[in-house]
């Protein structure tokens, strides 16, 4: 059986299905067994909850940190609170089964905590929500498999992989990923690529079609998932997997050499990262710098905002790992498909066009300035950090952000704290508006980085995460290419550096165009650094210019893509 989806992270994964599906928490079939019996069931579930949570807290303490572990211990305290317990018992006395009583009481608490609008209370609401789900699972005897708990050799299958689910994944254990939702540049796809895990997204109903424990092959290059295959197919795929490993070994020759084209012109290949630990992998893969640190991942998988000290530690860790190499840190880019439940962001009709990224940060200066202060302080050590602002559409946004940066500098000065007074402030060009006024923006920004993932989505009005319109999502569209070309030209004219941190920077077919236009820095996922450097080395200046010229004379994405296909 072959299931077709979108190949979102290349490579072949062979393993057993582990479905990540929220267990059914419907308790309408549970009947009331009398007050005493229900109270006893409730108490047994409380005991099991506390024991399991204690275990999780201990593992969290060693794996992640003390602070995160405290959040879990806090949940034990909340559930053991005599007031909450008496409320549940009262609800049981009124004739509700334990499930209904827990649901009702937790629901009341959530409503009370969220109605205050206070951030701390909002976090409590998130915690009670988590307690309710896990208590209902215990009472109903069902469990939800969590991605971080999957055993070695697992192929994770889910309706969707939210970025926060992907964060807990141990890449050594996960052979592949298959989901129902998501496209090539959705954040789950980017994370899968960063982890080097083969992934096929957007396969209709895949989490219902496959069973736990079933053997499957994920072919991330072709975008297919195979189940119930014969010995011959398995042998073929094992052979392909072997060849892939061999090709990876051959790329090693490009690890320690400079990035240059066949004519000797110098370029740079940087890496995109999501966690401080990824910087080490980036170095091992031969990255010459970090072109995009997506800091929003520091804010995910937790129940409150990281404070200045925690952020400072994360940024300084990357600055130190990269030891003098350039590190571009993007400020908080939430909204769109990246939610932070504890912030209780308002649900929006069109989140990708809504109150996200720089817009959120500028209207929440108390959140933004914590990050800016941490960045300014971390920049003081090696002077190798740069601040990058996401989703810029106009000059006012850069000015407002820079004003806040100046205010933070003045505060730090007063406090006698060390900071980088000259930290460069650049912007992402990821909206058509920014590309169109790149000349104006270049007067205000110290550098550009082209975010083709969003630039393609916004230029073509195609949701980057929607498999239904995947066919329309292409960076080869002449409108997207013109936006890229004009942005690079504007940067060159203004004399500021220009990089690209969208996924297109690693596209073998697009690289000659980017070389011809003079892109300075290609920032790609760590696993793609060597292949990108190799491709760059294969193009002479003359050949890339001719290729770019030829491509830009064509009128459609498919004509351009096939012309580039045949010249590579
Ligand atoms: C982009 O939009 O191209 C980009 C690099 O940012 P993100 O994928 O995080 O939106
Ligand atoms: Mg973006």
Coordinates of C-alpha atoms and ligand atoms in Angstrom, one line a residue:
X1 CA 0.0 0.0 0.0
X2 CA 1.4 3.4 -1.0
X3 CA 0.1 6.6 0.6
X4 CA 1.0 9.9 -1.2
X5 CA 1.9 13.1 0.7
X6 CA 4.4 15.9 0.5
X7 CA 8.0 15.0 0.8
X8 CA 9.0 17.5 3.5
X9 CA 12.3 16.1 4.7
X10 CA 14.4 13.9 2.4
X11 CA 15.8 10.5 3.1
X12 CA 14.4 7.0 3.9
X13 CA 13.1 5.9 7.2
X14 CA 12.2 2.3 8.0
X15 CA 10.5 1.6 11.3
X16 CA 7.3 0.8 13.3
X17 CA 4.3 3.1 13.6
X18 CA 3.8 5.0 16.8
X19 CA 0.6 7.1 16.6
X20 CA 0.5 10.3 18.5
X21 CA -3.2 10.8 18.9
X22 CA -5.0 12.5 21.7
X23 CA -6.9 9.7 23.5
X24 CA -10.7 9.9 23.4
X25 CA -11.7 11.6 26.7
X26 CA -15.5 11.2 26.2
X27 CA -16.9 9.9 29.5
X28 CA -20.6 10.1 28.6
X29 CA -20.8 6.3 28.8
X30 CA -19.5 6.2 32.5
X31 CA -22.3 5.8 35.0
X32 CA -22.2 6.9 38.6
X33 CA -21.2 4.1 40.9
X34 CA -22.1 5.8 44.2
X35 CA -20.2 8.5 46.2
X36 CA -17.8 6.2 48.0
X37 CA -16.7 4.3 45.0
X38 CA -16.3 7.5 42.9
X39 CA -14.3 9.2 45.6
X40 CA -12.1 6.2 45.8
X41 CA -11.5 6.2 42.0
X42 CA -10.7 9.8 42.2
X43 CA -8.2 9.3 45.0
X44 CA -6.5 6.5 43.2
X45 CA -6.2 8.6 40.1
X46 CA -4.7 11.5 42.2
X47 CA -2.1 9.1 43.6
X48 CA -1.2 7.8 40.1
X49 CA -1.0 11.3 38.8
X50 CA 1.3 12.5 41.5
X51 CA 3.6 9.4 41.2
X52 CA 3.9 9.8 37.4
X53 CA 4.3 13.6 37.6
X54 CA 7.1 13.2 40.1
X55 CA 8.8 10.8 37.8
X56 CA 8.5 13.2 34.9
X57 CA 9.8 16.1 37.0
X58 CA 12.9 14.2 37.9
X59 CA 13.6 13.3 34.3
X60 CA 12.9 16.9 33.3
X61 CA 15.4 18.1 35.9
X62 CA 18.2 16.2 34.3
X63 CA 17.1 16.6 30.7
X64 CA 15.9 20.2 30.6
X65 CA 16.4 22.1 33.8
X66 CA 15.3 22.8 37.4
X67 CA 12.8 25.5 36.4
X68 CA 10.8 23.3 34.0
X69 CA 10.8 20.5 36.6
X70 CA 9.3 22.9 39.2
X71 CA 6.4 23.5 36.9
X72 CA 5.6 19.8 37.1
X73 CA 6.0 19.7 40.9
X74 CA 3.7 22.7 41.0
X75 CA 1.0 20.6 39.3
X76 CA 1.3 18.0 42.1
X77 CA 0.7 20.8 44.6
X78 CA -2.3 22.2 42.7
X79 CA -4.0 18.8 42.5
X80 CA -3.2 18.0 46.2
X81 CA -4.8 21.3 47.3
X82 CA -7.4 20.5 49.9
X83 CA -9.8 23.2 48.4
X84 CA -9.7 21.6 44.9
X85 CA -10.1 18.1 46.4
X86 CA -13.1 19.1 48.5
X87 CA -14.7 20.7 45.4
X88 CA -14.3 17.5 43.5
X89 CA -15.8 15.5 46.4
X90 CA -18.7 17.8 46.7
X91 CA -19.4 17.5 43.0
X92 CA -19.3 13.7 43.4
X93 CA -21.7 13.9 46.3
X94 CA -24.1 15.8 44.0
X95 CA -24.2 12.7 41.8
X96 CA -21.4 13.1 39.3
X97 CA -19.0 10.4 38.4
X98 CA -15.3 11.1 39.1
X99 CA -14.6 12.1 35.5
X100 CA -17.5 14.6 35.3
X101 CA -16.5 16.0 38.7
X102 CA -12.9 16.5 37.7
X103 CA -14.0 18.0 34.4
X104 CA -16.4 20.4 36.1
X105 CA -14.1 21.6 38.9
X106 CA -11.1 22.0 36.6
X107 CA -13.3 23.9 34.1
X108 CA -14.3 26.3 36.9
X109 CA -10.8 26.9 37.9
X110 CA -9.7 27.5 34.3
X111 CA -12.4 30.0 33.8
X112 CA -11.6 31.8 37.0
X113 CA -7.8 31.9 36.2
X114 CA -8.2 33.0 32.6
X115 CA -10.8 35.7 33.3
X116 CA -8.3 37.8 35.3
X117 CA -6.1 38.6 32.2
X118 CA -3.1 38.3 34.5
X119 CA -0.2 36.4 33.0
X120 CA 0.6 34.4 36.1
X121 CA -3.0 33.4 36.4
X122 CA -3.1 32.5 32.7
X123 CA -0.2 30.1 33.4
X124 CA -2.2 28.5 36.2
X125 CA -5.1 28.0 33.8
X126 CA -2.8 26.2 31.4
X127 CA -1.6 24.0 34.2
X128 CA -5.1 23.1 35.3
X129 CA -5.9 22.3 31.7
X130 CA -3.0 19.9 31.6
X131 CA -4.1 18.4 35.0
X132 CA -7.6 17.9 33.7
X133 CA -6.5 16.1 30.5
X134 CA -4.1 13.8 32.4
X135 CA -6.6 13.0 35.2
X136 CA -9.3 12.1 32.7
X137 CA -6.8 9.8 30.9
X138 CA -6.1 8.1 34.2
X139 CA -9.7 7.8 35.2
X140 CA -10.8 6.4 31.8
X141 CA -7.7 4.2 31.5
X142 CA -6.6 5.6 28.2
X143 CA -3.3 7.2 27.4
X144 CA -1.9 9.6 24.8
X145 CA 1.5 8.6 23.5
X146 CA 3.8 11.6 23.6
X147 CA 6.4 12.1 20.9
X148 CA 9.2 12.3 23.4
X149 CA 8.3 8.9 24.8
X150 CA 8.5 6.9 21.5
X151 CA 10.9 4.0 21.5
X152 CA 13.9 3.6 19.2
X153 CA 13.0 2.8 15.6
X154 CA 9.6 4.6 15.7
X155 CA 7.9 6.2 12.8
X156 CA 5.7 9.0 14.3
X157 CA 2.3 9.2 12.8
X158 CA 0.0 12.1 13.7
X159 CA -2.7 14.4 12.4
X160 CA -0.3 17.3 12.8
X161 CA 3.0 18.0 14.4
X162 CA 2.9 21.2 16.2
X163 CA 6.3 22.7 16.6
X164 CA 6.2 22.2 20.3
X165 CA 5.6 18.4 19.8
X166 CA 8.6 18.2 17.6
X167 CA 10.8 19.9 20.1
X168 CA 10.8 17.0 22.5
X169 CA 11.8 14.4 19.8
X170 CA 15.0 12.4 20.2
X171 CA 16.3 12.3 16.6
X172 CA 18.3 9.1 17.3
X173 CA 15.1 7.3 18.0
X174 CA 12.8 8.5 15.3
X175 CA 13.1 6.8 11.9
X176 CA 10.5 8.9 10.2
X177 CA 7.5 11.2 10.5
X178 CA 4.2 11.1 8.6
X179 CA 1.3 13.5 9.2
X180 CA -2.0 14.5 7.7
X181 CA -1.4 18.3 7.8
X182 CA 1.6 20.4 6.7
X183 CA 3.5 21.4 3.6
X184 CA 7.1 21.7 2.6
X185 CA 7.9 24.8 4.6
X186 CA 5.5 24.4 7.5
X187 CA 7.4 24.6 10.7
X188 CA 7.1 20.9 11.4
X189 CA 8.8 20.3 8.1
X190 CA 11.6 22.7 8.9
X191 CA 12.1 21.0 12.2
X192 CA 12.1 17.6 10.7
X193 CA 14.8 18.7 8.2
X194 CA 16.8 20.3 11.0
X195 CA 16.7 17.0 12.9
X196 CA 17.5 15.1 9.7
X197 CA 14.5 12.9 10.1
X198 CA 12.7 11.8 6.8
X199 CA 9.2 13.2 6.8
X200 CA 6.1 13.0 4.6
X201 CA 3.4 15.5 5.5
X202 CA -0.1 16.1 4.3
X203 CA -1.2 12.4 3.8
X204 CA -5.0 12.3 4.1
X205 CA -6.2 10.2 7.1
X206 CA -2.8 8.6 7.7
X207 CA -3.2 8.4 11.5
X208 CA -6.4 6.4 10.9
X209 CA -5.1 4.2 8.1
X210 CA -2.0 2.9 10.0
X211 CA -2.0 0.8 13.1
X212 CA 0.5 1.1 16.0
X213 CA 3.4 -1.3 15.6
X214 CA 2.9 -1.7 11.8
X215 CA 6.1 -1.7 9.7
X216 CA 6.3 1.2 7.3
X217 CA 8.8 2.9 5.0
X218 CA 8.8 6.7 4.9
X219 CA 10.3 8.0 1.6
X220 CA 10.8 11.7 2.3
X221 CA 12.3 12.3 -1.1
X222 CA 9.4 11.0 -3.1
X223 CA 6.8 12.0 -0.5
X224 CA 5.3 8.6 0.0
X225 CA 4.6 6.2 2.9
X226 CA 4.6 2.5 2.2
X227 CA 2.8 -0.1 4.4
X228 CA 2.3 -3.9 3.9
X229 CA 5.3 -4.0 1.5
X230 CA 7.0 -7.2 0.3
X231 CA 10.5 -8.5 1.0
X232 CA 11.7 -7.3 -2.3
X233 CA 10.6 -3.6 -1.7
X234 CA 12.2 -3.7 1.7
X235 CA 15.5 -4.9 0.3
X236 CA 15.3 -2.2 -2.4
X237 CA 14.8 0.5 0.2
X238 CA 17.5 -0.8 2.5
X239 CA 19.8 -0.6 -0.5
X240 CA 18.8 3.0 -1.1
X241 CA 19.3 3.9 2.5
X242 CA 22.8 2.4 2.2
X243 CA 23.5 4.6 -0.8
X244 CA 22.3 7.7 1.0
X245 CA 24.7 7.1 3.8
X246 CA 27.5 6.7 1.3
X247 CA 26.6 10.0 -0.4
X248 CA 26.6 11.7 3.0
X249 CA 30.1 10.4 3.6
X250 CA 31.4 11.8 0.3
X251 CA 30.2 15.3 1.3
X252 CA 32.7 15.3 4.1
X253 CA 35.3 16.7 1.7
X254 CA 33.5 20.0 1.9
X255 CA 33.5 20.3 5.6
X256 CA 36.7 22.3 6.1
X257 CA 37.1 24.1 2.8
X258 CA 36.0 27.7 2.0
X259 CA 32.8 28.4 0.2
X260 CA 33.5 29.5 -3.3
X261 CA 32.2 29.2 -6.8
X262 CA 34.2 27.6 -9.6
X263 CA 35.5 31.1 -10.5
X264 CA 36.9 31.6 -7.0
X265 CA 34.3 34.1 -5.8
X266 CA 33.7 33.8 -2.1
X267 CA 30.3 33.2 -0.5
X268 CA 29.3 31.8 3.0
X269 CA 27.1 28.9 4.1
X270 CA 25.5 29.5 7.5
X271 CA 23.1 27.3 9.5
X272 CA 19.6 27.8 10.8
X273 CA 19.0 26.6 14.3
X274 CA 16.1 26.4 16.8
X275 CA 17.9 25.5 20.1
X276 CA 21.3 26.6 21.5
X277 CA 22.5 22.9 21.4
X278 CA 22.0 22.9 17.6
X279 CA 24.9 25.3 17.3
X280 CA 27.3 22.4 18.0
X281 CA 25.7 20.4 15.2
X282 CA 26.0 23.4 12.9
X283 CA 29.7 23.7 13.6
X284 CA 30.2 19.9 13.1
X285 CA 28.5 20.2 9.7
X286 CA 30.9 23.0 8.8
X287 CA 28.7 26.0 9.0
X288 CA 30.6 29.4 8.9
X289 CA 28.0 31.1 11.1
X290 CA 24.4 31.0 12.3
X291 CA 22.2 32.8 9.8
X292 CA 18.9 32.3 11.7
X293 CA 18.4 31.3 15.3
X294 CA 14.6 30.9 15.6
X295 CA 14.3 32.0 19.2
X296 CA 10.6 31.2 19.5
X297 CA 11.5 27.6 20.2
X298 CA 13.0 28.8 23.5
X299 CA 9.5 30.0 24.3
X300 CA 7.7 26.8 23.5
X301 CA 7.1 23.6 25.4
X302 CA 6.8 25.4 28.7
X303 CA 4.2 27.2 30.7
X304 CA 5.7 30.7 31.1
X305 CA 8.0 33.1 29.3
X306 CA 11.7 32.6 29.7
X307 CA 13.1 35.5 31.8
X308 CA 16.1 37.7 30.9
X309 CA 18.6 35.5 32.6
X310 CA 17.4 32.3 30.9
X311 CA 17.4 33.9 27.5
X312 CA 20.8 35.5 28.2
X313 CA 22.2 32.0 29.0
X314 CA 20.8 30.6 25.7
X315 CA 22.2 33.4 23.6
X316 CA 25.6 33.4 25.2
X317 CA 25.8 29.6 24.8
X318 CA 25.4 30.0 21.0
X319 CA 27.8 33.0 20.9
X320 CA 30.4 30.9 22.8
X321 CA 29.9 27.8 20.7
X322 CA 30.4 29.7 17.5
X323 CA 33.4 31.4 19.1
X324 CA 33.7 34.6 17.1
X325 CA 31.7 33.4 14.1
X326 CA 28.7 35.5 13.2
X327 CA 25.4 34.6 14.9
X328 CA 22.1 36.2 13.7
X329 CA 19.4 35.9 16.3
X330 CA 15.9 36.5 15.2
X331 CA 13.6 38.1 17.7
X332 CA 10.4 36.3 18.8
X333 CA 8.4 35.2 15.8
X334 CA 5.2 33.8 17.3
X335 CA 1.7 33.7 15.8
X336 CA 0.9 32.2 12.4
X337 CA 1.4 28.4 13.0
X338 CA 3.4 29.0 16.2
X339 CA 1.2 29.4 19.3
X340 CA 2.3 29.9 22.9
X341 CA -0.7 28.7 24.8
X342 CA 0.4 30.4 28.0
X343 CA 0.2 33.8 26.4
X344 CA -3.5 33.2 25.6
X345 CA -3.2 34.9 22.3
X346 CA -6.5 35.8 20.8
X347 CA -7.7 33.3 18.2
X348 CA -7.6 35.1 14.8
X349 CA -9.5 34.4 11.6
X350 CA -6.3 34.8 9.6
X351 CA -3.3 34.2 11.9
X352 CA -0.7 34.5 9.2
X353 CA -2.0 38.0 8.4
X354 CA -2.6 38.8 12.0
X355 CA -0.9 40.0 15.2
X356 CA 2.3 38.0 14.8
X357 CA 6.1 38.4 15.0
X358 CA 7.3 42.0 15.1
X359 CA 3.7 43.2 15.4
X360 CA 3.2 41.3 18.6
X361 CA 6.6 42.3 20.0
X362 CA 6.1 46.0 19.3
X363 CA 2.7 46.0 21.0
X364 CA 4.1 44.1 24.0
X365 CA 7.3 46.0 24.8
X366 CA 7.4 44.4 28.3
X367 CA 8.0 41.0 26.6
X368 CA 10.2 42.4 23.7
X369 CA 12.5 44.4 25.9
X370 CA 13.4 41.3 28.0
X371 CA 14.6 39.6 24.9
X372 CA 16.4 42.7 23.6
X373 CA 18.2 43.2 26.9
X374 CA 19.3 39.6 27.0
X375 CA 20.6 39.9 23.4
X376 CA 22.4 43.2 24.0
X377 CA 24.1 41.7 27.1
X378 CA 25.0 38.4 25.3
X379 CA 26.5 40.4 22.4
X380 CA 29.1 42.0 24.8
X381 CA 31.2 38.9 25.1
X382 CA 32.4 38.1 21.5
X383 CA 30.7 41.0 19.7
X384 CA 29.5 38.3 17.2
X385 CA 25.7 38.6 17.7
X386 CA 23.3 40.4 15.3
X387 CA 19.6 41.1 16.0
X388 CA 17.2 40.3 13.2
X389 CA 13.5 41.5 13.1
X390 CA 10.9 39.2 11.5
X391 CA 8.0 40.1 9.3
X392 CA 8.9 43.6 8.6
X393 CA 6.5 45.4 6.2
X394 CA 7.5 49.0 6.7
X395 CA 10.2 51.5 7.9
X396 CA 8.2 52.5 11.0
X397 CA 8.6 49.0 12.4
X398 CA 12.4 49.1 12.2
X399 CA 12.4 52.6 13.7
X400 CA 10.2 51.5 16.6
X401 CA 12.3 48.4 17.3
X402 CA 15.5 50.4 17.2
X403 CA 14.0 53.0 19.6
X404 CA 13.2 50.2 22.1
X405 CA 16.8 48.8 21.6
X406 CA 18.2 52.3 22.5
X407 CA 16.0 52.4 25.6
X408 CA 17.3 49.0 26.7
X409 CA 20.9 50.2 26.1
X410 CA 20.3 53.2 28.3
X411 CA 18.8 51.0 31.1
X412 CA 21.8 48.6 30.9
X413 CA 24.2 51.6 30.9
X414 CA 22.5 52.9 34.1
X415 CA 22.7 49.5 35.7
X416 CA 26.4 49.2 34.8
X417 CA 25.8 46.0 32.8
X418 CA 28.1 45.1 29.9
X419 CA 26.3 45.2 26.5
X420 CA 27.2 45.5 22.8
X421 CA 26.5 49.2 22.0
X422 CA 27.1 48.6 18.3
X423 CA 25.1 45.4 17.8
X424 CA 23.9 45.3 14.2
X425 CA 20.1 45.3 13.7
X426 CA 18.9 43.7 10.4
X427 CA 15.6 42.6 9.1
X428 CA 14.0 39.6 7.4
X429 CA 12.6 40.3 3.9
X430 CA 9.7 37.9 3.9
X431 CA 6.8 40.0 2.8
X432 CA 6.2 41.4 -0.7
X433 CA 5.9 44.9 0.9
X434 CA 9.4 44.6 2.2
X435 CA 10.8 43.4 -1.1
X436 CA 9.1 46.2 -3.0
X437 CA 10.6 48.9 -0.6
X438 CA 13.9 47.1 -0.1
X439 CA 15.7 50.3 -1.1
X440 CA 14.0 52.3 1.6
X441 CA 14.5 49.5 4.2
X442 CA 18.1 49.2 3.4
X443 CA 18.7 52.8 4.6
X444 CA 17.5 51.7 8.1
X445 CA 18.7 48.1 8.4
X446 CA 22.3 46.9 8.9
X447 CA 21.6 43.7 6.9
X448 CA 18.9 41.7 5.1
X449 CA 18.0 38.1 5.2
X450 CA 15.5 36.8 2.7
X451 CA 12.9 34.5 4.3
X452 CA 11.6 32.7 1.2
X453 CA 9.2 30.5 3.2
X454 CA 7.0 33.4 4.1
X455 CA 7.9 35.5 1.1
X456 CA 6.6 32.7 -1.2
X457 CA 3.5 32.3 0.9
X458 CA 2.7 36.0 0.9
X459 CA 3.7 36.8 -2.7
X460 CA 1.6 34.0 -4.1
X461 CA -1.2 34.1 -1.5
X462 CA -0.7 30.4 -0.8
X463 CA -0.8 29.0 2.8
X464 CA 2.6 27.4 3.3
X465 CA 1.2 24.7 5.6
X466 CA -1.9 23.7 3.5
X467 CA -1.3 20.5 1.6
X468 CA -4.3 21.3 -0.7
X469 CA -2.5 24.2 -2.2
X470 CA 0.9 22.7 -2.0
X471 CA 1.1 22.6 -5.8
X472 CA 0.8 26.4 -6.0
X473 CA 3.5 27.0 -3.5
X474 CA 6.7 27.4 -5.4
X475 CA 9.7 29.7 -5.1
X476 CA 10.3 29.3 -8.9
X477 CA 7.3 31.6 -9.6
X478 CA 8.7 34.6 -11.5
X479 CA 7.0 36.9 -8.9
X480 CA 8.9 35.3 -6.1
X481 CA 12.2 35.3 -8.1
X482 CA 11.8 39.0 -9.0
X483 CA 11.2 39.8 -5.3
X484 CA 14.4 37.9 -4.4
X485 CA 16.4 39.5 -7.2
X486 CA 15.3 43.0 -6.4
X487 CA 16.0 42.6 -2.7
X488 CA 19.5 41.5 -3.4
X489 CA 20.1 44.3 -5.8
X490 CA 18.8 46.9 -3.3
X491 CA 21.1 45.5 -0.6
X492 CA 24.1 45.6 -3.0
X493 CA 23.3 49.2 -4.0
X494 CA 23.0 50.2 -0.3
X495 CA 26.2 48.3 0.5
X496 CA 24.7 46.1 3.2
X497 CA 25.1 42.3 3.4
X498 CA 22.3 40.1 2.2
X499 CA 21.6 36.5 3.1
X500 CA 18.8 34.0 2.7
X501 CA 17.5 31.9 5.5
X502 CA 14.4 30.5 3.9
X503 CA 14.5 26.9 2.6
X504 CA 15.1 28.0 -1.0
X505 CA 18.7 28.8 0.0
X506 CA 19.4 25.0 0.0
X507 CA 17.6 24.4 -3.3
X508 CA 20.2 23.0 -5.8
X509 CA 18.2 24.5 -8.7
X510 CA 17.9 28.0 -7.3
X511 CA 21.6 28.3 -6.2
X512 CA 22.9 29.5 -9.6
X513 CA 20.4 32.3 -9.6
X514 CA 21.3 33.4 -6.1
X515 CA 25.0 33.3 -7.0
X516 CA 24.4 35.3 -10.1
X517 CA 22.5 38.0 -8.2
X518 CA 25.3 38.2 -5.6
X519 CA 23.7 36.7 -2.4
X520 CA 26.4 36.8 0.2
X521 CA 25.3 34.2 2.7
X522 CA 23.2 31.0 2.3
X523 CA 21.7 29.9 5.6
X524 CA 20.4 26.4 5.5
X525 CA 19.5 23.6 8.0
X526 CA 22.7 22.1 9.5
X527 CA 22.3 18.8 7.6
X528 CA 22.2 20.8 4.2
X529 CA 25.4 22.9 4.8
X530 CA 27.8 20.6 3.0
X531 CA 25.6 19.8 0.0
X532 CA 25.0 23.6 -0.4
X533 CA 28.7 24.3 -0.3
X534 CA 29.3 21.6 -2.9
X535 CA 26.6 23.0 -5.3
X536 CA 28.1 26.5 -5.0
X537 CA 31.6 25.1 -5.9
X538 CA 30.2 23.6 -9.1
X539 CA 29.1 26.9 -10.7
X540 CA 31.4 29.4 -12.5
X541 CA 30.3 33.0 -12.4
X542 CA 29.8 33.0 -16.2
X543 CA 27.6 29.9 -16.2
X544 CA 25.4 31.1 -13.3
X545 CA 24.9 34.5 -14.9
X546 CA 23.8 32.9 -18.2
X547 CA 21.5 30.4 -16.3
X548 CA 19.9 33.2 -14.3
X549 CA 19.4 35.3 -17.4
X550 CA 17.8 32.4 -19.3
X551 CA 15.5 31.5 -16.4
X552 CA 14.3 35.1 -15.9
X553 CA 13.2 35.3 -19.5
X554 CA 10.6 32.5 -18.9
X555 CA 7.1 33.1 -17.8
X556 CA 5.9 30.3 -15.6
X557 CA 7.2 28.5 -12.5
X558 CA 7.2 25.2 -14.2
X559 CA 9.1 26.4 -17.2
X560 CA 11.7 28.0 -14.9
X561 CA 12.0 25.0 -12.7
X562 CA 12.5 22.6 -15.6
X563 CA 15.0 24.8 -17.4
X564 CA 17.0 24.9 -14.1
X565 CA 16.6 21.2 -13.7
X566 CA 18.2 20.6 -17.0
X567 CA 21.1 22.9 -16.4
X568 CA 22.0 21.4 -13.1
Ligands
LIG1 C1 11.0 32.3 6.3 O1 9.9 32.7 6.4 O2 11.6 32.1 5.2 C2 11.8 32.0 7.5 C3 13.1 31.7 7.4 O3 11.2 32.1 8.7 P1 10.2 31.0 9.3 O4 10.3 29.8 8.4 O5 10.6 30.7 10.7 O6 8.9 31.7 9.2
LIG2 MG1 9.1 33.6 8.3

